[in-house]
Amino acid sequence: MGDGVGLFEEMKGRGLIAQVTDSAIGEMLNSSSLSAYIGFDPTADSLHVGHLVQIFNLKRLQEHGHRPIAVAGGATGLIGDPSGKSEERNLLDGDILAQNLARIEAQLSRFLDFESKTNSALVLNNADWLGRIHLVDFLRDIGKYFSVNQMVAKESVKSRIASRDQGISFTEFTYMLLQSYDFLHLFDNYNCILQMGASDQWGNITSGIELIRKMRQKVAYGLTTPLVLKADGTKFGKSESGTVWIDPDKTSPYQFYQFFLRAEDEVVGSYLRSFTWLGADELGELDLATVREPGKRRAQNALAAAVTDLVHGPEMTRKVKVAAQALFSEDILGLSEEMLALAIEDAPTISIPASSLSDGVALADLLYDAGLAKSKSESRKVIAQGGAYLNNVRVADPDVKVNSGDLIAGGVLLLRRGKKDYVVVRVTT
RNA sequence: GGGUCGGUGUCCGAGUGGCCAAAGGAAGCAGACUGUAAAUCUGCCGGCUCAGCCUACGGGGGUUCGAAUCCCUCCCGGCCCA
């Protein structure tokens, strides 16, 4: 699938390379076929948009003839990586971790090709090897190669040690050894010579490379990608309603699409490069469009469509686009029943019994029940401040009764909080 | 183990007997202006059956008319010593 341009140049052009351990990596990626891995710790039951850069990098790797290996951290997830974390983590329960792992493996599988004759992808679980090691063996065989002096100097550890009231537990301190051992294991058993990851993984990656050098007298390589940030420099991946997950049950495709649609002008260009496969010509055009006609948001639209396409498929993308257009249109009441049905098909929905509408439900209660307010207090406040809309019409009285007379086409209510958050209320009999 | 400092709302952080649902900042939410952007401005920002009540300042107990504030005890963390 290589398109003539070398993988390394392509990644570089897209701003996807932060650091490499050796400049030879460029040549290796372009000419030979190698195995490379990225680790994912199953700290939640789904991957989120923050993981997409790495997943897509594996995909790019495979498209250029390399074998991508995704390592799910069944063992390291139990420990917790201190990198980029300002405080000690709570340990995850083993059962929960196992469930998370299964789902994440399934998600990873969607993006990679496992059928290829030449460079089929692999998903491995590091519990398969880390779980078998005996402590004393590990300390003798692996621990011997690690200098605490050097570990302490690593940024991820240093910051925690410097932190006045946090500190770092021995458990998290050892994380680096486990990740290094992963690399060694993959190097030995899968001929994997490259580890990739976000730039906060640099310390962990290089320590794996050192371990391989010391134990095998062989060279392994590392490549990191820049952390994706929001325009204000804060962490990417959270929306107003929390983390943006890949699992459609945790973040609806509609919300997923909206998240990318709302990308700030300053970063939309880099997002397009990280999260889509658009070519240089198109990227250039969109950059220009953002400068010339920012109000049209062409880049944002292209971004949202392309990413939703990759993650949820073209059919879903089409639906959420229609939904967005309809919901943000001026008069929802003017929409045909058919259009409305299509628009709200995949919007978040709650159901209420018809009987409650015949008595009338206070708007404040409805907003709360719909999940648009965390408490009834909040619900009342939002309404009083003019932030609540019933069928796209602002209603500022929290005690106003909503009844069956408010139902619109198809027998639903459209409830909105603020400008962006919609919930469709369906009536059940 | 000893000493010492500390544990306050989502986070940071003031408060050392009543004026404390607790200063200030950040985050977040709503509104205005815009482009479903950014910046800015205004308001909100524990809960509830909301002009009232309930729950809260690490846990438990106590002193007091009254405690985030004082005492006892336990738990947790930092630093120093062993």
Coordinates of C-alpha atoms (C1' of nucleotides) in Angstrom, one line a residue:
Chain A
M1 CA 0.0 0.0 0.0
G2 CA 3.1 2.2 0.1
D3 CA 2.5 5.2 -2.1
G4 CA 6.0 6.0 -3.1
V5 CA 6.7 8.4 -0.3
G6 CA 8.6 6.7 2.5
L7 CA 6.8 6.1 5.7
F8 CA 9.3 8.1 7.7
E9 CA 9.0 11.2 5.5
E10 CA 5.2 10.9 5.6
M11 CA 5.1 10.7 9.3
K12 CA 7.6 13.5 9.6
G13 CA 5.6 15.6 7.2
R14 CA 2.5 15.1 9.3
G15 CA 4.3 16.2 12.4
L16 CA 4.1 12.7 13.9
I17 CA 7.6 12.3 15.0
A18 CA 8.9 13.8 18.2
Q19 CA 12.1 11.9 18.8
V20 CA 14.0 9.0 17.4
T21 CA 16.7 7.1 19.2
D22 CA 18.7 6.8 16.0
S23 CA 18.5 8.6 12.7
A24 CA 18.9 5.2 10.9
I25 CA 15.2 4.6 11.8
G26 CA 14.2 6.7 8.8
E27 CA 16.0 4.4 6.4
M28 CA 14.8 1.3 8.1
L29 CA 11.2 2.3 7.9
N30 CA 11.5 3.2 4.3
S31 CA 13.3 0.2 3.0
S32 CA 13.1 -2.9 5.0
S33 CA 10.2 -4.7 6.6
L34 CA 10.3 -4.8 10.3
S35 CA 8.2 -5.5 13.4
A36 CA 7.3 -2.7 15.7
Y37 CA 5.1 -2.4 18.8
I38 CA 3.1 0.0 20.8
G39 CA 1.7 -0.8 24.3
F40 CA -1.7 0.0 25.5
D41 CA -2.6 -0.4 29.2
P42 CA -6.2 -1.4 29.8
T43 CA -7.0 1.2 32.4
A44 CA -10.5 1.5 31.1
D45 CA -13.0 -0.7 29.3
S46 CA -12.4 1.2 26.1
L47 CA -9.8 3.0 24.2
H48 CA -10.3 6.7 23.7
V49 CA -9.5 9.3 21.1
G50 CA -6.1 9.9 22.8
H51 CA -5.1 6.4 21.8
L52 CA -6.0 7.0 18.1
V53 CA -2.7 8.5 17.2
Q54 CA -0.9 5.4 18.3
I55 CA -3.4 3.0 16.8
F56 CA -3.3 4.9 13.5
N57 CA 0.5 4.8 13.6
L58 CA 0.3 1.0 13.8
K59 CA -2.1 1.1 10.9
R60 CA 0.3 3.3 8.9
L61 CA 3.1 0.9 9.7
Q62 CA 1.2 -2.0 8.4
E63 CA 0.2 -0.2 5.2
H64 CA 3.9 0.3 4.5
G65 CA 4.7 -3.4 4.8
H66 CA 5.7 -3.6 8.5
R67 CA 4.3 -5.9 11.0
P68 CA 2.4 -4.0 13.7
I69 CA 2.3 -5.5 17.2
A70 CA -0.2 -4.0 19.7
V71 CA 0.6 -5.1 23.3
A72 CA -2.2 -4.9 25.7
G73 CA -0.9 -4.4 29.2
G74 CA -2.6 -7.2 31.1
A75 CA 0.3 -7.2 33.5
T76 CA 1.6 -3.6 33.4
G77 CA -2.0 -2.4 33.7
L78 CA -2.0 -3.9 37.2
I79 CA 1.0 -1.8 38.1
G80 CA 0.3 1.6 36.7
D81 CA 2.7 3.7 34.6
P82 CA 3.9 6.8 36.5
S83 CA 4.8 8.5 33.2
G84 CA 2.8 11.7 32.8
K85 CA 1.0 11.0 36.0
S86 CA 1.3 13.5 38.9
E87 CA 0.0 11.1 41.5
E88 CA 0.0 7.5 42.5
R89 CA -2.8 5.5 40.8
N90 CA -5.3 3.3 42.4
L91 CA -4.7 -0.3 41.5
L92 CA -7.1 -1.9 39.2
D93 CA -8.9 -5.0 40.2
G94 CA -7.8 -8.1 38.3
D95 CA -11.2 -9.1 37.1
I96 CA -12.0 -5.6 35.8
L97 CA -8.7 -5.5 34.1
A98 CA -9.5 -8.8 32.3
Q99 CA -12.7 -7.4 31.0
N100 CA -11.1 -4.2 29.9
L101 CA -8.5 -6.2 28.1
A102 CA -10.9 -8.2 26.1
R103 CA -12.7 -5.1 24.9
I104 CA -9.6 -3.3 24.0
E105 CA -8.2 -6.2 22.1
A106 CA -11.4 -6.2 20.1
Q107 CA -11.2 -2.5 19.4
L108 CA -7.6 -2.7 18.3
S109 CA -8.5 -5.5 16.0
R110 CA -10.8 -3.2 14.0
F111 CA -8.0 -1.0 12.8
L112 CA -5.5 -3.6 11.8
D113 CA -5.3 -6.4 9.3
F114 CA -4.9 -9.8 10.7
E115 CA -5.3 -11.7 7.4
S116 CA -2.2 -10.5 5.6
K117 CA 0.0 -13.2 4.4
T118 CA 3.2 -11.2 4.8
N119 CA 2.8 -8.8 7.7
S120 CA -0.3 -9.7 9.6
A121 CA -0.9 -7.7 12.8
L122 CA -0.5 -9.1 16.2
V123 CA -2.3 -8.3 19.5
L124 CA -0.4 -9.7 22.5
N125 CA -1.0 -9.5 26.2
N126 CA 2.0 -9.0 28.3
A127 CA 0.5 -10.9 31.2
D128 CA 1.3 -14.0 29.1
W129 CA 5.0 -13.5 29.8
L130 CA 5.2 -11.1 32.7
G131 CA 2.8 -13.2 34.6
R132 CA 5.1 -16.2 34.5
I133 CA 8.2 -14.7 35.9
H134 CA 9.3 -15.4 39.4
L135 CA 10.3 -12.5 41.5
V136 CA 13.8 -13.7 42.4
D137 CA 14.6 -14.6 38.8
F138 CA 13.4 -11.3 37.6
L139 CA 15.5 -9.4 40.2
R140 CA 18.6 -11.5 39.3
D141 CA 18.2 -11.6 35.5
I142 CA 16.6 -8.2 34.8
G143 CA 16.8 -6.0 37.8
K144 CA 20.6 -6.3 37.8
Y145 CA 20.7 -4.3 34.6
F146 CA 18.9 -1.3 36.0
S147 CA 20.7 1.4 37.8
V148 CA 18.5 3.1 40.4
N149 CA 20.6 6.1 39.9
Q150 CA 19.5 6.3 36.3
M151 CA 15.9 5.4 37.0
V152 CA 15.7 8.2 39.5
A153 CA 17.0 10.6 36.9
K154 CA 14.2 9.7 34.4
E155 CA 11.7 12.5 34.1
S156 CA 8.6 10.4 35.0
V157 CA 10.2 9.4 38.2
K158 CA 12.1 12.5 39.0
S159 CA 9.0 14.7 39.0
R160 CA 7.3 12.4 41.4
I161 CA 10.2 12.2 43.7
A162 CA 10.5 16.0 43.7
S163 CA 6.8 16.3 44.4
R164 CA 6.5 17.3 47.9
D165 CA 3.5 15.4 49.0
Q166 CA 3.1 12.7 46.4
G167 CA 6.1 10.5 46.2
I168 CA 6.1 7.3 44.2
S169 CA 5.5 3.8 45.4
F170 CA 8.0 1.0 44.7
T171 CA 5.2 -0.6 42.6
E172 CA 5.1 2.2 40.1
F173 CA 8.8 2.7 40.3
T174 CA 9.3 -0.7 38.9
Y175 CA 6.9 -0.1 35.9
M176 CA 9.9 0.8 33.7
L177 CA 11.5 -2.6 34.3
L178 CA 8.3 -4.3 33.2
Q179 CA 8.0 -2.3 30.0
S180 CA 11.6 -2.8 29.3
Y181 CA 11.2 -6.5 29.7
D182 CA 8.2 -6.4 27.3
F183 CA 10.5 -5.0 24.7
L184 CA 13.1 -7.6 25.3
H185 CA 10.6 -10.4 25.1
L186 CA 9.2 -9.1 21.8
F187 CA 12.7 -8.6 20.5
D188 CA 13.6 -12.2 21.3
N189 CA 10.4 -13.8 20.2
Y190 CA 9.0 -11.7 17.5
N191 CA 12.1 -10.0 16.1
C192 CA 10.6 -6.7 17.1
I193 CA 13.2 -4.0 16.9
L194 CA 11.2 -0.9 17.2
Q195 CA 9.0 0.5 20.0
M196 CA 6.8 3.5 19.4
G197 CA 4.7 5.6 21.7
A198 CA 3.8 9.1 22.8
S199 CA 6.6 11.3 23.9
D200 CA 6.0 10.7 27.5
Q201 CA 7.0 7.1 26.9
W202 CA 10.5 8.1 25.9
G203 CA 12.1 7.1 29.2
N204 CA 10.4 3.7 29.2
I205 CA 11.3 3.0 25.6
T206 CA 14.9 3.9 25.9
S207 CA 15.3 1.8 29.0
G208 CA 14.0 -1.1 27.1
I209 CA 16.5 -0.4 24.3
E210 CA 19.3 -0.3 26.9
L211 CA 18.2 -3.6 28.4
I212 CA 18.4 -5.3 25.0
R213 CA 21.8 -3.8 24.3
K214 CA 23.1 -5.0 27.7
M215 CA 21.6 -8.4 27.5
R216 CA 21.8 -9.2 23.8
Q217 CA 24.4 -6.9 22.6
K218 CA 22.0 -5.9 19.9
V219 CA 20.5 -2.6 18.8
A220 CA 16.8 -1.8 19.1
Y221 CA 15.1 1.4 18.3
G222 CA 12.6 3.8 19.6
L223 CA 10.4 6.5 18.1
T224 CA 8.0 8.8 19.9
T225 CA 5.2 11.0 18.6
P226 CA 4.4 14.4 20.0
L227 CA 1.6 14.5 22.6
V228 CA -1.6 15.7 20.9
L229 CA -2.7 18.8 22.7
K230 CA -5.6 21.2 22.6
A231 CA -5.2 24.8 21.6
D232 CA -4.7 25.9 25.2
G233 CA -2.0 23.3 25.7
T234 CA -4.1 21.0 27.9
K235 CA -4.5 17.4 27.3
F236 CA -6.4 16.2 24.3
G237 CA -9.3 13.9 24.5
K238 CA -11.7 15.3 26.9
S239 CA -14.9 17.0 25.9
E240 CA -17.4 18.8 28.0
S241 CA -19.0 15.5 28.8
G242 CA -15.8 13.8 29.7
T243 CA -13.5 11.4 27.9
V244 CA -14.3 10.7 24.2
W245 CA -14.3 7.0 23.9
I246 CA -14.1 4.8 20.9
D247 CA -16.8 2.5 22.2
P248 CA -20.1 3.7 20.7
D249 CA -21.9 2.7 23.9
K250 CA -19.7 5.0 26.0
T251 CA -19.6 7.9 23.6
S252 CA -22.2 8.0 20.9
P253 CA -21.0 8.4 17.4
Y254 CA -22.9 11.7 17.4
Q255 CA -20.8 13.0 20.3
F256 CA -17.7 11.5 18.8
Y257 CA -18.3 13.4 15.5
Q258 CA -19.2 16.6 17.4
F259 CA -15.9 16.4 19.4
F260 CA -13.8 16.6 16.3
L261 CA -16.1 19.1 14.7
R262 CA -15.4 21.5 17.5
A263 CA -11.6 21.4 17.1
E264 CA -10.1 24.9 17.4
D265 CA -8.7 26.6 14.4
E266 CA -5.2 26.5 15.8
V267 CA -5.0 22.8 16.0
V268 CA -7.4 21.5 13.4
G269 CA -4.5 21.3 10.9
S270 CA -2.4 19.1 13.1
Y271 CA -5.4 16.9 14.0
L272 CA -6.0 16.4 10.3
R273 CA -2.5 15.2 9.9
S274 CA -2.6 12.9 13.0
F275 CA -6.0 11.4 12.6
T276 CA -6.7 11.2 8.9
W277 CA -5.2 9.8 5.8
L278 CA -5.8 13.0 3.7
G279 CA -3.1 13.7 1.3
A280 CA -0.8 16.8 1.1
D281 CA -2.9 18.6 -1.5
E282 CA -6.1 18.3 0.5
L283 CA -4.4 19.2 3.7
G284 CA -3.0 22.3 2.1
E285 CA -6.4 23.3 0.8
L286 CA -8.0 22.9 4.1
D287 CA -5.3 24.9 5.9
L288 CA -5.9 27.7 3.4
A289 CA -9.7 27.5 4.0
T290 CA -9.2 27.8 7.7
V291 CA -7.2 31.0 7.2
R292 CA -9.4 32.5 4.5
E293 CA -12.9 31.5 5.6
P294 CA -12.7 30.3 9.1
G295 CA -16.4 30.7 9.6
K296 CA -17.1 27.9 7.1
R297 CA -15.1 25.4 9.2
R298 CA -14.3 23.3 6.3
A299 CA -11.3 21.7 8.0
Q300 CA -13.3 20.8 11.1
N301 CA -16.0 19.2 8.9
A302 CA -13.4 17.2 7.0
L303 CA -11.7 16.2 10.2
A304 CA -14.9 15.0 11.9
A305 CA -16.1 13.2 8.9
A306 CA -12.8 11.4 8.2
V307 CA -12.2 10.3 11.8
T308 CA -15.8 9.2 12.4
D309 CA -15.5 7.3 9.2
L310 CA -12.4 5.4 10.3
V311 CA -13.8 4.6 13.7
H312 CA -17.5 4.1 13.2
G313 CA -17.8 3.5 9.5
P314 CA -19.2 5.6 6.6
E315 CA -22.8 4.7 7.2
M316 CA -22.6 6.0 10.7
T317 CA -20.8 9.1 9.6
R318 CA -23.6 9.9 7.2
K319 CA -26.2 9.6 9.9
V320 CA -24.5 11.7 12.4
K321 CA -23.9 14.4 9.8
V322 CA -27.6 14.5 9.0
A323 CA -28.3 14.6 12.7
A324 CA -26.0 17.5 13.3
Q325 CA -27.4 19.5 10.4
A326 CA -30.9 18.9 11.6
L327 CA -30.4 19.6 15.3
F328 CA -28.5 22.7 14.6
S329 CA -31.0 24.0 12.1
E330 CA -33.2 26.9 13.1
D331 CA -36.6 25.3 13.2
I332 CA -36.7 21.8 14.3
L333 CA -40.5 21.9 14.0
G334 CA -40.3 22.6 10.4
L335 CA -38.5 19.3 9.7
S336 CA -40.4 16.5 8.2
E337 CA -41.1 13.5 10.5
E338 CA -38.9 11.5 8.3
M339 CA -36.0 13.9 8.6
L340 CA -36.4 14.2 12.3
A341 CA -36.4 10.5 12.7
L342 CA -33.2 10.2 10.8
A343 CA -31.6 13.0 12.7
I344 CA -32.3 11.6 16.1
E345 CA -31.9 8.0 15.3
D346 CA -28.4 7.9 16.9
A347 CA -28.8 10.7 19.3
P348 CA -28.7 9.9 23.0
T349 CA -32.2 8.9 24.0
I350 CA -34.1 8.3 27.1
S351 CA -37.6 6.8 27.5
I352 CA -40.3 7.9 29.8
P353 CA -43.7 6.4 30.3
A354 CA -46.6 8.1 28.5
S355 CA -48.5 8.3 31.8
S356 CA -46.0 10.8 33.3
L357 CA -46.6 13.1 30.4
S358 CA -50.4 13.0 30.8
D359 CA -49.8 14.3 34.4
G360 CA -47.2 16.7 33.2
V361 CA -43.5 16.6 34.3
A362 CA -41.6 19.5 35.6
L363 CA -39.0 20.6 33.2
A364 CA -36.3 20.5 35.9
D365 CA -37.1 16.9 36.6
L366 CA -37.1 16.0 32.9
L367 CA -33.7 17.6 32.3
Y368 CA -32.3 15.8 35.3
D369 CA -33.8 12.4 34.2
A370 CA -32.4 12.9 30.7
G371 CA -28.9 13.1 32.2
L372 CA -28.4 16.7 31.1
A373 CA -27.9 17.9 34.6
K374 CA -26.0 16.1 37.4
S375 CA -28.5 17.1 40.0
K376 CA -31.9 18.7 40.2
S377 CA -30.3 21.7 41.7
E378 CA -28.1 22.1 38.7
S379 CA -31.0 21.4 36.5
R380 CA -33.0 24.3 38.1
K381 CA -30.1 26.6 37.8
V382 CA -29.4 25.9 34.2
I383 CA -33.0 26.4 33.3
A384 CA -33.3 29.7 35.3
Q385 CA -30.2 30.9 33.5
G386 CA -31.8 30.4 30.2
G387 CA -29.8 27.3 29.2
A388 CA -32.6 24.9 28.6
Y389 CA -34.6 24.4 25.5
L390 CA -37.6 22.2 24.7
N391 CA -37.9 21.4 21.1
N392 CA -35.3 24.1 20.4
V393 CA -37.4 26.8 22.2
R394 CA -35.9 28.3 25.3
V395 CA -37.9 27.7 28.5
A396 CA -36.7 29.6 31.5
D397 CA -39.1 28.3 34.2
P398 CA -37.9 25.1 35.9
D399 CA -41.4 24.3 37.2
V400 CA -43.1 24.5 33.9
K401 CA -45.0 21.3 33.2
V402 CA -44.1 19.3 30.1
N403 CA -47.0 17.3 28.8
S404 CA -48.2 15.3 25.8
G405 CA -49.1 18.5 24.0
D406 CA -45.4 19.2 23.6
L407 CA -44.6 16.1 21.6
I408 CA -43.4 16.7 18.2
A409 CA -43.3 14.6 15.0
G410 CA -43.1 11.0 15.8
G411 CA -44.1 11.5 19.4
V412 CA -40.8 12.6 20.9
L413 CA -39.4 15.6 22.8
L414 CA -36.2 17.2 22.0
L415 CA -34.5 18.4 25.1
R416 CA -31.4 20.6 24.9
R417 CA -29.0 22.0 27.4
G418 CA -26.9 24.9 26.3
K419 CA -26.0 25.1 22.7
K420 CA -24.7 21.6 22.1
D421 CA -26.2 18.9 24.3
Y422 CA -29.2 17.2 23.1
V423 CA -31.3 14.3 24.4
V424 CA -34.2 12.8 22.6
V425 CA -37.0 11.8 24.9
R426 CA -39.2 9.0 23.7
V427 CA -42.5 8.1 25.1
T428 CA -43.2 4.5 25.9
T429 CA -46.7 3.1 26.4
Chain B
rG1 C1' 10.3 3.1 66.0
rG2 C1' 11.2 8.7 67.4
rG3 C1' 10.5 13.9 66.0
rU4 C1' 8.0 17.2 63.1
rC5 C1' 4.6 19.3 59.5
rG6 C1' 0.3 18.3 57.2
rG7 C1' -4.8 15.8 55.4
rU8 C1' -10.5 21.7 53.7
rG9 C1' -15.5 21.6 48.3
rU10 C1' -13.7 18.8 41.1
rC11 C1' -8.3 20.6 41.8
rC12 C1' -5.0 24.2 44.1
rG13 C1' -5.4 26.9 48.5
rA14 C1' -7.1 30.6 52.7
rG15 C1' -9.5 30.0 57.2
rU16 C1' -7.1 28.5 64.1
rG17 C1' -14.3 28.8 68.6
rG18 C1' -19.9 32.0 66.5
rC19 C1' -20.2 37.0 61.1
rC20 C1' -18.5 29.4 57.5
rA21 C1' -21.9 26.0 52.5
rA22 C1' -16.4 28.0 54.2
rA23 C1' -11.9 33.8 51.0
rG24 C1' -9.0 33.6 46.5
rG25 C1' -7.5 31.0 42.1
rA26 C1' -8.2 27.2 38.4
rA27 C1' -11.4 23.8 36.0
rG28 C1' -16.5 23.3 34.8
rC29 C1' -21.6 25.1 33.5
rA30 C1' -25.2 28.8 31.5
rG31 C1' -25.8 33.5 29.0
rA32 C1' -23.9 37.7 25.6
rC33 C1' -20.7 38.4 21.2
rU34 C1' -19.1 34.9 17.2
rG35 C1' -18.2 30.4 13.3
rU36 C1' -21.1 24.3 17.1
rA37 C1' -13.6 28.0 17.2
rA38 C1' -10.5 31.2 20.3
rA39 C1' -10.5 35.6 23.2
rU40 C1' -13.6 38.7 26.2
rC41 C1' -17.7 40.1 29.4
rU42 C1' -21.9 38.6 32.9
rG43 C1' -23.9 35.0 36.1
rC44 C1' -23.7 30.2 38.4
rC45 C1' -20.7 26.6 40.6
rG46 C1' -22.7 20.6 47.8
rG47 C1' -27.7 18.4 47.9
rC48 C1' -33.0 18.6 48.4
rU49 C1' -39.7 18.7 48.5
rC50 C1' -35.0 25.5 47.2
rA51 C1' -36.6 32.6 50.6
rG52 C1' -36.6 26.7 54.2
rC53 C1' -34.0 22.3 55.4
rC54 C1' -30.1 18.5 55.1
rU55 C1' -25.0 16.9 54.5
rA56 C1' -20.0 18.6 54.6
rC57 C1' -13.5 20.7 56.3
rG58 C1' -9.3 12.4 56.7
rG59 C1' -12.4 8.4 60.4
rG60 C1' -14.3 7.9 65.4
rG61 C1' -15.1 10.0 70.2
rG62 C1' -15.1 14.3 73.5
rU63 C1' -15.2 19.7 75.5
rU64 C1' -18.6 23.8 74.5
rC65 C1' -24.8 27.2 74.3
rG66 C1' -21.8 26.8 69.7
rA67 C1' -16.1 23.3 66.4
rA68 C1' -13.1 23.2 59.9
rU69 C1' -11.1 25.6 64.1
rC70 C1' -9.8 23.1 71.1
rC71 C1' -8.8 17.8 73.4
rC72 C1' -8.3 12.3 72.8
rU73 C1' -7.7 8.4 69.5
rC74 C1' -7.1 5.9 64.9
rC75 C1' -5.9 6.1 59.6
rC76 C1' -3.1 8.4 55.5
rG77 C1' 1.0 11.5 53.5
rG78 C1' 5.7 14.7 53.4
rC79 C1' 10.3 15.8 55.7
rC80 C1' 14.3 14.8 59.5
rC81 C1' 16.4 11.1 62.8
rA82 C1' 17.1 5.7 64.0

